[in-house]
mmCIF file of C-alpha atoms in Angstrom:
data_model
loop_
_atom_site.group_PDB
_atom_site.id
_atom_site.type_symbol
_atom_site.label_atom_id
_atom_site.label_comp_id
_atom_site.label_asym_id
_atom_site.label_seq_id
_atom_site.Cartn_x
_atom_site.Cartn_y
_atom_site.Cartn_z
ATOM 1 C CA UNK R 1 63.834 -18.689 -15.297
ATOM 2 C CA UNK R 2 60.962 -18.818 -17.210
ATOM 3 C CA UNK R 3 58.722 -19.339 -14.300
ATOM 4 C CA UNK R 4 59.908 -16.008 -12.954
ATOM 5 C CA UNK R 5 58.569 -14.533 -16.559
ATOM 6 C CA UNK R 6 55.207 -15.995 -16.446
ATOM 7 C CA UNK R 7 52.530 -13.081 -15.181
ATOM 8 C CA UNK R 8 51.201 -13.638 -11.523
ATOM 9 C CA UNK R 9 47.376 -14.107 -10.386
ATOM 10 C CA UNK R 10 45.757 -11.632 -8.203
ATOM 11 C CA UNK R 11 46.298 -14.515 -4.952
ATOM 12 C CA UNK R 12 49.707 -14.612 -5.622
ATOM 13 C CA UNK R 13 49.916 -10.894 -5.741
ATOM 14 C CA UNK R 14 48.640 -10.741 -2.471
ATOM 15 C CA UNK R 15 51.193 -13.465 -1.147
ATOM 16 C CA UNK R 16 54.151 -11.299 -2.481
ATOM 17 C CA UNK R 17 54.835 -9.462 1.096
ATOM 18 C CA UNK R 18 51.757 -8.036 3.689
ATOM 19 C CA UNK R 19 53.184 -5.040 2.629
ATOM 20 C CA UNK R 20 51.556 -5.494 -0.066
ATOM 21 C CA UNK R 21 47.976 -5.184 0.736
ATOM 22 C CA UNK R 22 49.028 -2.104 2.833
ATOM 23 C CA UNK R 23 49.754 -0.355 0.309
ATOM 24 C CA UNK R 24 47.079 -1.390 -2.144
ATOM 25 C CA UNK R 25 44.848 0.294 0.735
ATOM 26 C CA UNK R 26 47.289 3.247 0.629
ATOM 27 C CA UNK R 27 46.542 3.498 -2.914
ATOM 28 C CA UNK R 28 43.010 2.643 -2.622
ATOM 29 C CA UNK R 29 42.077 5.570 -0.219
ATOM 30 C CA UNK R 30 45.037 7.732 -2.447
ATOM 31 C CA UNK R 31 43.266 7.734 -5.431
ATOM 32 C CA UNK R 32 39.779 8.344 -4.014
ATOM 33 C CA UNK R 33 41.181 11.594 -2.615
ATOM 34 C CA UNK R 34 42.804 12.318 -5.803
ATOM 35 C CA UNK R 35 39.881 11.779 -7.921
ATOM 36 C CA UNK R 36 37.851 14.321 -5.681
ATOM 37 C CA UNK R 37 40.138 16.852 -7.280
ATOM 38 C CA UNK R 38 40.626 15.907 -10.729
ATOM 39 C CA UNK R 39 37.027 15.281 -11.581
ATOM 40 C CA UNK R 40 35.335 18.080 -9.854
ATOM 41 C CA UNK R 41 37.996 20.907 -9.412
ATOM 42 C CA UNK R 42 36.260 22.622 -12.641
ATOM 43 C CA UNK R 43 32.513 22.806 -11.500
ATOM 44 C CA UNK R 44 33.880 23.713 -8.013
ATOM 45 C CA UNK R 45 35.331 26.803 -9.982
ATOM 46 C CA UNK R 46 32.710 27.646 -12.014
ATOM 47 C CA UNK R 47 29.777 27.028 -9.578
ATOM 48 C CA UNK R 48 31.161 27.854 -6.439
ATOM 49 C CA UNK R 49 33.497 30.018 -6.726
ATOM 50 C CA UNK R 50 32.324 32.199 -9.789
ATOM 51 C CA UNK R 51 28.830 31.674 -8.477
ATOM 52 C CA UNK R 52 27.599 30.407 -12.004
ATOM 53 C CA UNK R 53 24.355 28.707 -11.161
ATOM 54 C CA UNK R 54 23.004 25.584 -12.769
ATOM 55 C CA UNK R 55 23.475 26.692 -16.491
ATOM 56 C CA UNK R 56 20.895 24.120 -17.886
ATOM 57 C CA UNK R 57 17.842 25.788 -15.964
ATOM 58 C CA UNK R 58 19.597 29.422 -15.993
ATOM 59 C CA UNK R 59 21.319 31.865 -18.565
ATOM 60 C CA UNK R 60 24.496 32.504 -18.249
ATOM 61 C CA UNK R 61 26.851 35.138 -19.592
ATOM 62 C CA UNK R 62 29.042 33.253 -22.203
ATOM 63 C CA UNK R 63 31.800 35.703 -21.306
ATOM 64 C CA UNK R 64 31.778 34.781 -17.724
ATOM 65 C CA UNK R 65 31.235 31.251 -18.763
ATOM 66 C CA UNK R 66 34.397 30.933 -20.808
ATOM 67 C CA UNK R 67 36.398 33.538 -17.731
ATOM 68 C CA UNK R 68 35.486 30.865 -15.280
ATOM 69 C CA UNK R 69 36.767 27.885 -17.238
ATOM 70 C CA UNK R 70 39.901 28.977 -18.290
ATOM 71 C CA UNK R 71 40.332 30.150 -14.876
ATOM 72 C CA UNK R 72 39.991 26.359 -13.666
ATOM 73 C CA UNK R 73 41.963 25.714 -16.544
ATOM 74 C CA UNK R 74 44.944 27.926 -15.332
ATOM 75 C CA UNK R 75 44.485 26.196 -11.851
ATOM 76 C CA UNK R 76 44.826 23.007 -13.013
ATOM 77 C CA UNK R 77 48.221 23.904 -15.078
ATOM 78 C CA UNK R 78 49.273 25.221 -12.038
ATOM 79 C CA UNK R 79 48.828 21.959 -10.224
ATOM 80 C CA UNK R 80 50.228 20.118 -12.587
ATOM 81 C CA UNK R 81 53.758 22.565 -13.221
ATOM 82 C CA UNK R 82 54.318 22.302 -9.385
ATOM 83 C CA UNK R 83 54.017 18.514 -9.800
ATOM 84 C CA UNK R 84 56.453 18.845 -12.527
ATOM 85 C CA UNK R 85 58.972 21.104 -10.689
ATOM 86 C CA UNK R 86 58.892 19.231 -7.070
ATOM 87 C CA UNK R 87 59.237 15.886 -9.000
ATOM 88 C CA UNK R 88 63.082 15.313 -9.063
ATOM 89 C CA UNK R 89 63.397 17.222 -5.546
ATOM 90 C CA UNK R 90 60.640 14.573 -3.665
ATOM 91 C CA UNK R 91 62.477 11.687 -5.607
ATOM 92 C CA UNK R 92 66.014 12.893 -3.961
ATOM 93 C CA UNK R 93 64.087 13.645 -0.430
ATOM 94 C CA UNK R 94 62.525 9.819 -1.128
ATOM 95 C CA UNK R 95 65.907 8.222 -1.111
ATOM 96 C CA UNK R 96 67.691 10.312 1.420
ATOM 97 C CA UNK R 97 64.640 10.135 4.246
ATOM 98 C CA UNK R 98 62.727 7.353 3.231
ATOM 99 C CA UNK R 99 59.802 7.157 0.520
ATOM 100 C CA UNK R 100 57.221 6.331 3.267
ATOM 101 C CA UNK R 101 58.058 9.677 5.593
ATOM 102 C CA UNK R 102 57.937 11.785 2.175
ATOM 103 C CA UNK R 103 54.751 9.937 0.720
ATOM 104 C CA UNK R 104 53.102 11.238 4.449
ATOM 105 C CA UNK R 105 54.248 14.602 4.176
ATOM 106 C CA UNK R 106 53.225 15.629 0.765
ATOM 107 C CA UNK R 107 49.925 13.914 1.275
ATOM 108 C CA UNK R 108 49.854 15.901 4.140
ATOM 109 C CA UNK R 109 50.118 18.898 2.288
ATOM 110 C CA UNK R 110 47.395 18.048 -0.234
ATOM 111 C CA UNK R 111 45.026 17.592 2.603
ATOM 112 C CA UNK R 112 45.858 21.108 3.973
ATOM 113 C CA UNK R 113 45.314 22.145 0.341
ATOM 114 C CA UNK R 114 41.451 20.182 0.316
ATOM 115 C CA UNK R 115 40.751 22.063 3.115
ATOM 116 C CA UNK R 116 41.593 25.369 2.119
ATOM 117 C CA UNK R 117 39.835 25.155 -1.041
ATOM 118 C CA UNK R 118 37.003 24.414 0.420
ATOM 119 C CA UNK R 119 36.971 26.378 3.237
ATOM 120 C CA UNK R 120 38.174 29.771 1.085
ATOM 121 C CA UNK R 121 35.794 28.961 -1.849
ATOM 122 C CA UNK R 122 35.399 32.583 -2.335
ATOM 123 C CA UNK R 123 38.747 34.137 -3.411
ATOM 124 C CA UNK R 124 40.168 32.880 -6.352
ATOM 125 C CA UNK R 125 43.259 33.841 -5.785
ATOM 126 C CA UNK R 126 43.337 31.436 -2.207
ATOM 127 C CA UNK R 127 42.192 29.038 -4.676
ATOM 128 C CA UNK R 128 44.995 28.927 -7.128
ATOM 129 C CA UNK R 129 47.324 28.952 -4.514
ATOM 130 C CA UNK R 130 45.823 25.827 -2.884
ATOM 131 C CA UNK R 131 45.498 24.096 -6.117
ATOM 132 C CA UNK R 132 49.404 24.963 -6.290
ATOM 133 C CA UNK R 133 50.048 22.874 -3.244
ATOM 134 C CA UNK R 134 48.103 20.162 -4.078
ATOM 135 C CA UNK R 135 50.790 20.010 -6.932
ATOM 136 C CA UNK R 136 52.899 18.455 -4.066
ATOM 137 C CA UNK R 137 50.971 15.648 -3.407
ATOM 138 C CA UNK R 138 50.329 14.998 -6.870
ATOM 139 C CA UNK R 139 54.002 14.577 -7.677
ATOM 140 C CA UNK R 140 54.368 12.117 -4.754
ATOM 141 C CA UNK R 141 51.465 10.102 -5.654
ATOM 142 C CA UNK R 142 52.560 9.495 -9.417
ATOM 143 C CA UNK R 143 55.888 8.069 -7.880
ATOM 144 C CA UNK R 144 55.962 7.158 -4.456
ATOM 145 C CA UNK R 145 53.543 4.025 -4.058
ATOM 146 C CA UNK R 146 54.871 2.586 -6.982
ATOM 147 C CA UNK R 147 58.668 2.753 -5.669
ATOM 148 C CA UNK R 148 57.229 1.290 -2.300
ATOM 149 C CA UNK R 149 55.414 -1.946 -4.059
ATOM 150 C CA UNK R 150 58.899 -1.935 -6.673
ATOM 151 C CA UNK R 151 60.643 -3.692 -3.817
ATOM 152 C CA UNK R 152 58.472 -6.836 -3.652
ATOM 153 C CA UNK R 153 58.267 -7.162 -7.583
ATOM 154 C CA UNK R 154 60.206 -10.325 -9.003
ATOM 155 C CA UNK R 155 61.861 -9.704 -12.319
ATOM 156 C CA UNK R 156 59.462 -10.856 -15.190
ATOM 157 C CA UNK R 157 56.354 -9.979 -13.689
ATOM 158 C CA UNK R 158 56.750 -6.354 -13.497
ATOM 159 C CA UNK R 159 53.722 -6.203 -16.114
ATOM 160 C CA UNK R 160 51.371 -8.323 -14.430
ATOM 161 C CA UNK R 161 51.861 -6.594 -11.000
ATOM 162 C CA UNK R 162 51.556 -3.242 -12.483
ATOM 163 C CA UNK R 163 48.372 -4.520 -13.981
ATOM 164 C CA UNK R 164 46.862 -5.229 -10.774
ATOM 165 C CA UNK R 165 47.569 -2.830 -9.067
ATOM 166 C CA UNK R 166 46.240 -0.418 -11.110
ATOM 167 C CA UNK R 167 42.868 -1.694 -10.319
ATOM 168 C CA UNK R 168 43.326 0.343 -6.784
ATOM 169 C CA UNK R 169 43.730 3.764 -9.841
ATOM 170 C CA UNK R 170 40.488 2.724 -11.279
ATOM 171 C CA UNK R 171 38.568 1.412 -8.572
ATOM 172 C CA UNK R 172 38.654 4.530 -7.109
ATOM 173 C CA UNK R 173 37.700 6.242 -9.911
ATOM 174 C CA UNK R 174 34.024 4.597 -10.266
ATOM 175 C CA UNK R 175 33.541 5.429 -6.627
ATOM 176 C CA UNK R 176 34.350 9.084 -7.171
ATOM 177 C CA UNK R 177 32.000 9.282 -10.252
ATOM 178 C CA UNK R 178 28.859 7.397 -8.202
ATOM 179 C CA UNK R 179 28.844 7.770 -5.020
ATOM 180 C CA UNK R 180 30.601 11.532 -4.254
ATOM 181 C CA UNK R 181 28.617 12.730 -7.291
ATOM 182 C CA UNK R 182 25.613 11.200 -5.720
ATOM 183 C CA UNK R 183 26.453 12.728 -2.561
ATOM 184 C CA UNK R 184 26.758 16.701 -4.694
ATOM 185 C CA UNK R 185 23.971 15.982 -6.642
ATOM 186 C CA UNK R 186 21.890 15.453 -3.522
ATOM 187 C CA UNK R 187 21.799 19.869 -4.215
ATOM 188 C CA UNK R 188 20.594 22.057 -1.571
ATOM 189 C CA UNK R 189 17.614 23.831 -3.797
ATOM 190 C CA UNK R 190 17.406 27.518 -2.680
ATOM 191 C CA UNK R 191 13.961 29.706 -2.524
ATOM 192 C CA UNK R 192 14.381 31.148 -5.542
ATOM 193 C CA UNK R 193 14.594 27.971 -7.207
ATOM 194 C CA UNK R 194 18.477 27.881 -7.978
ATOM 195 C CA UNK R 195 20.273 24.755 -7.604
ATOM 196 C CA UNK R 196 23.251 24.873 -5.047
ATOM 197 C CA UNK R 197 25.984 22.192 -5.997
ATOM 198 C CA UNK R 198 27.625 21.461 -3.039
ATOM 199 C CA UNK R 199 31.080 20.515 -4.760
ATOM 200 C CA UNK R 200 33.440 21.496 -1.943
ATOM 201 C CA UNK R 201 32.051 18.513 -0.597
ATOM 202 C CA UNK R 202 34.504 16.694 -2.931
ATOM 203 C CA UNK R 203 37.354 18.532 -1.120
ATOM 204 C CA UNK R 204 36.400 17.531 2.429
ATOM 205 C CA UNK R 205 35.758 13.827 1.341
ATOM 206 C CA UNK R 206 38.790 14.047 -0.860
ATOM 207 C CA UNK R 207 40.519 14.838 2.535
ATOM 208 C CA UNK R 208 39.351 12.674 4.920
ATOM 209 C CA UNK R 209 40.428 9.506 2.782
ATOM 210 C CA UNK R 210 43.713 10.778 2.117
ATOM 211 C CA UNK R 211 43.535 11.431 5.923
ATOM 212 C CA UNK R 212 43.280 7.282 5.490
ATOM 213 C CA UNK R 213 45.526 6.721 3.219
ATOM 214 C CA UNK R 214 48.505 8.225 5.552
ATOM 215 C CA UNK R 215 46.832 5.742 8.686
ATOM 216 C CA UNK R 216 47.805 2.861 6.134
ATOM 217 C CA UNK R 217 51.007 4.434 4.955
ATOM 218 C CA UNK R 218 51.883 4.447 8.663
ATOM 219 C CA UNK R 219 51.842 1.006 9.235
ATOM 220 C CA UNK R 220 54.205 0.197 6.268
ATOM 221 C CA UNK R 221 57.313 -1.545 6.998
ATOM 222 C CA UNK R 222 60.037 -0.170 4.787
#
């Protein structure tokens, strides 16, 4: 009808199921962790784990400059071509086991990965691999929460919903830039007058709210 086709307010998003709101916090505490990586994965590379100091106050090699940032660019390719390759397989797992068990898992993975960047910041090749299992999570996160909130859509509002719920995408994204970057630029300032980025920070705050993400995903009825 064409009531069914007109777009739906924010209250009567939130009426659609209590699922709902579950996992708009799912997606909430998702995307923080997820922004932890995307934003800062390439400083993390170049100032932590090439040990490129703060290049504003500091010279820096050019050559070692452009090493370390198409190293993080490599990484990040590498994220992204696992997410490509597990993609179709985490899709098939979704609708054999459940998309709620396989949303937990991967972002279970991806929280192993946080860690172990951040706790092996100093060999590059622990790093890529970590970054490669991230890729996991990152494949379930483009797909899985929106085939979770697809079953409490009603046909004609599929733009309107979408629309919404996308502020729990950008939301995130404004906390990430303020507050974590606060929290890295709050730098540890050595003797010798260096400045120390702490940006595996990200990676353990990245962690602990996709730690919070799978307490919400728990409580989803599917």
């Amino acid at each position: 009808s064409l009531h069914d086709a007109l777009p739906i307010s924010m209250k009567e998003f939130f009426l659609l199921s209590p699922e709902v709101k579950k996992i708009c916090a799912m997606q909430f505490f998702t995307w923080i962790g997820m922004m932890c990586l995307l934003i800062y994965v390439t400083p993390f590379v170049m100032h932590t784990l090439f040990q490129i100091p703060d290049v504003s106050s500091t010279p820096v090699e050019q050559s070692l400059k452009d090493y370390a940032q198409n190293f993080a660019l490599i990484c990040l390719a590498v994220f992204n071509l696992v997410c490509f390759l597990v993609a179709i397989p985490i899709g098939n797992l979704a609708n054999r086991y459940g998309n709620k068990r396989v949303h937990i898992i991967s972002m279970l993975s991806m929280i192993v990965a946080y860690l172990g960047l951040a706790l092996f910041k100093s060999s590059s090749i622990a790093v890529l691999m970590f970054m490669a299992l991230s890729g996991i999570g990152w494949a379930s996160v483009c797909a899985l929460p929106f085939a979770m909130l697809s079953k409490y859509i009603k046909a004609g509002t599929e733009g309107s919903v979408m629309g919404i719920f996308n502020i729990f995408i950008a939301g995130p994204q404004v906390f990430v830039c303020t507050l974590v970057g606060w929290i890295i630029n709050s730098s540890v300032i050595a003797f010798d007058g260096s400045i120390n980025h702490h940006y595996e920070y990200s990676f353990f705050i990245g962690a602990l709210c996709l730690l919070c993400a799978i307490l919400v995903t728990k409580t989803i009825k599917e």
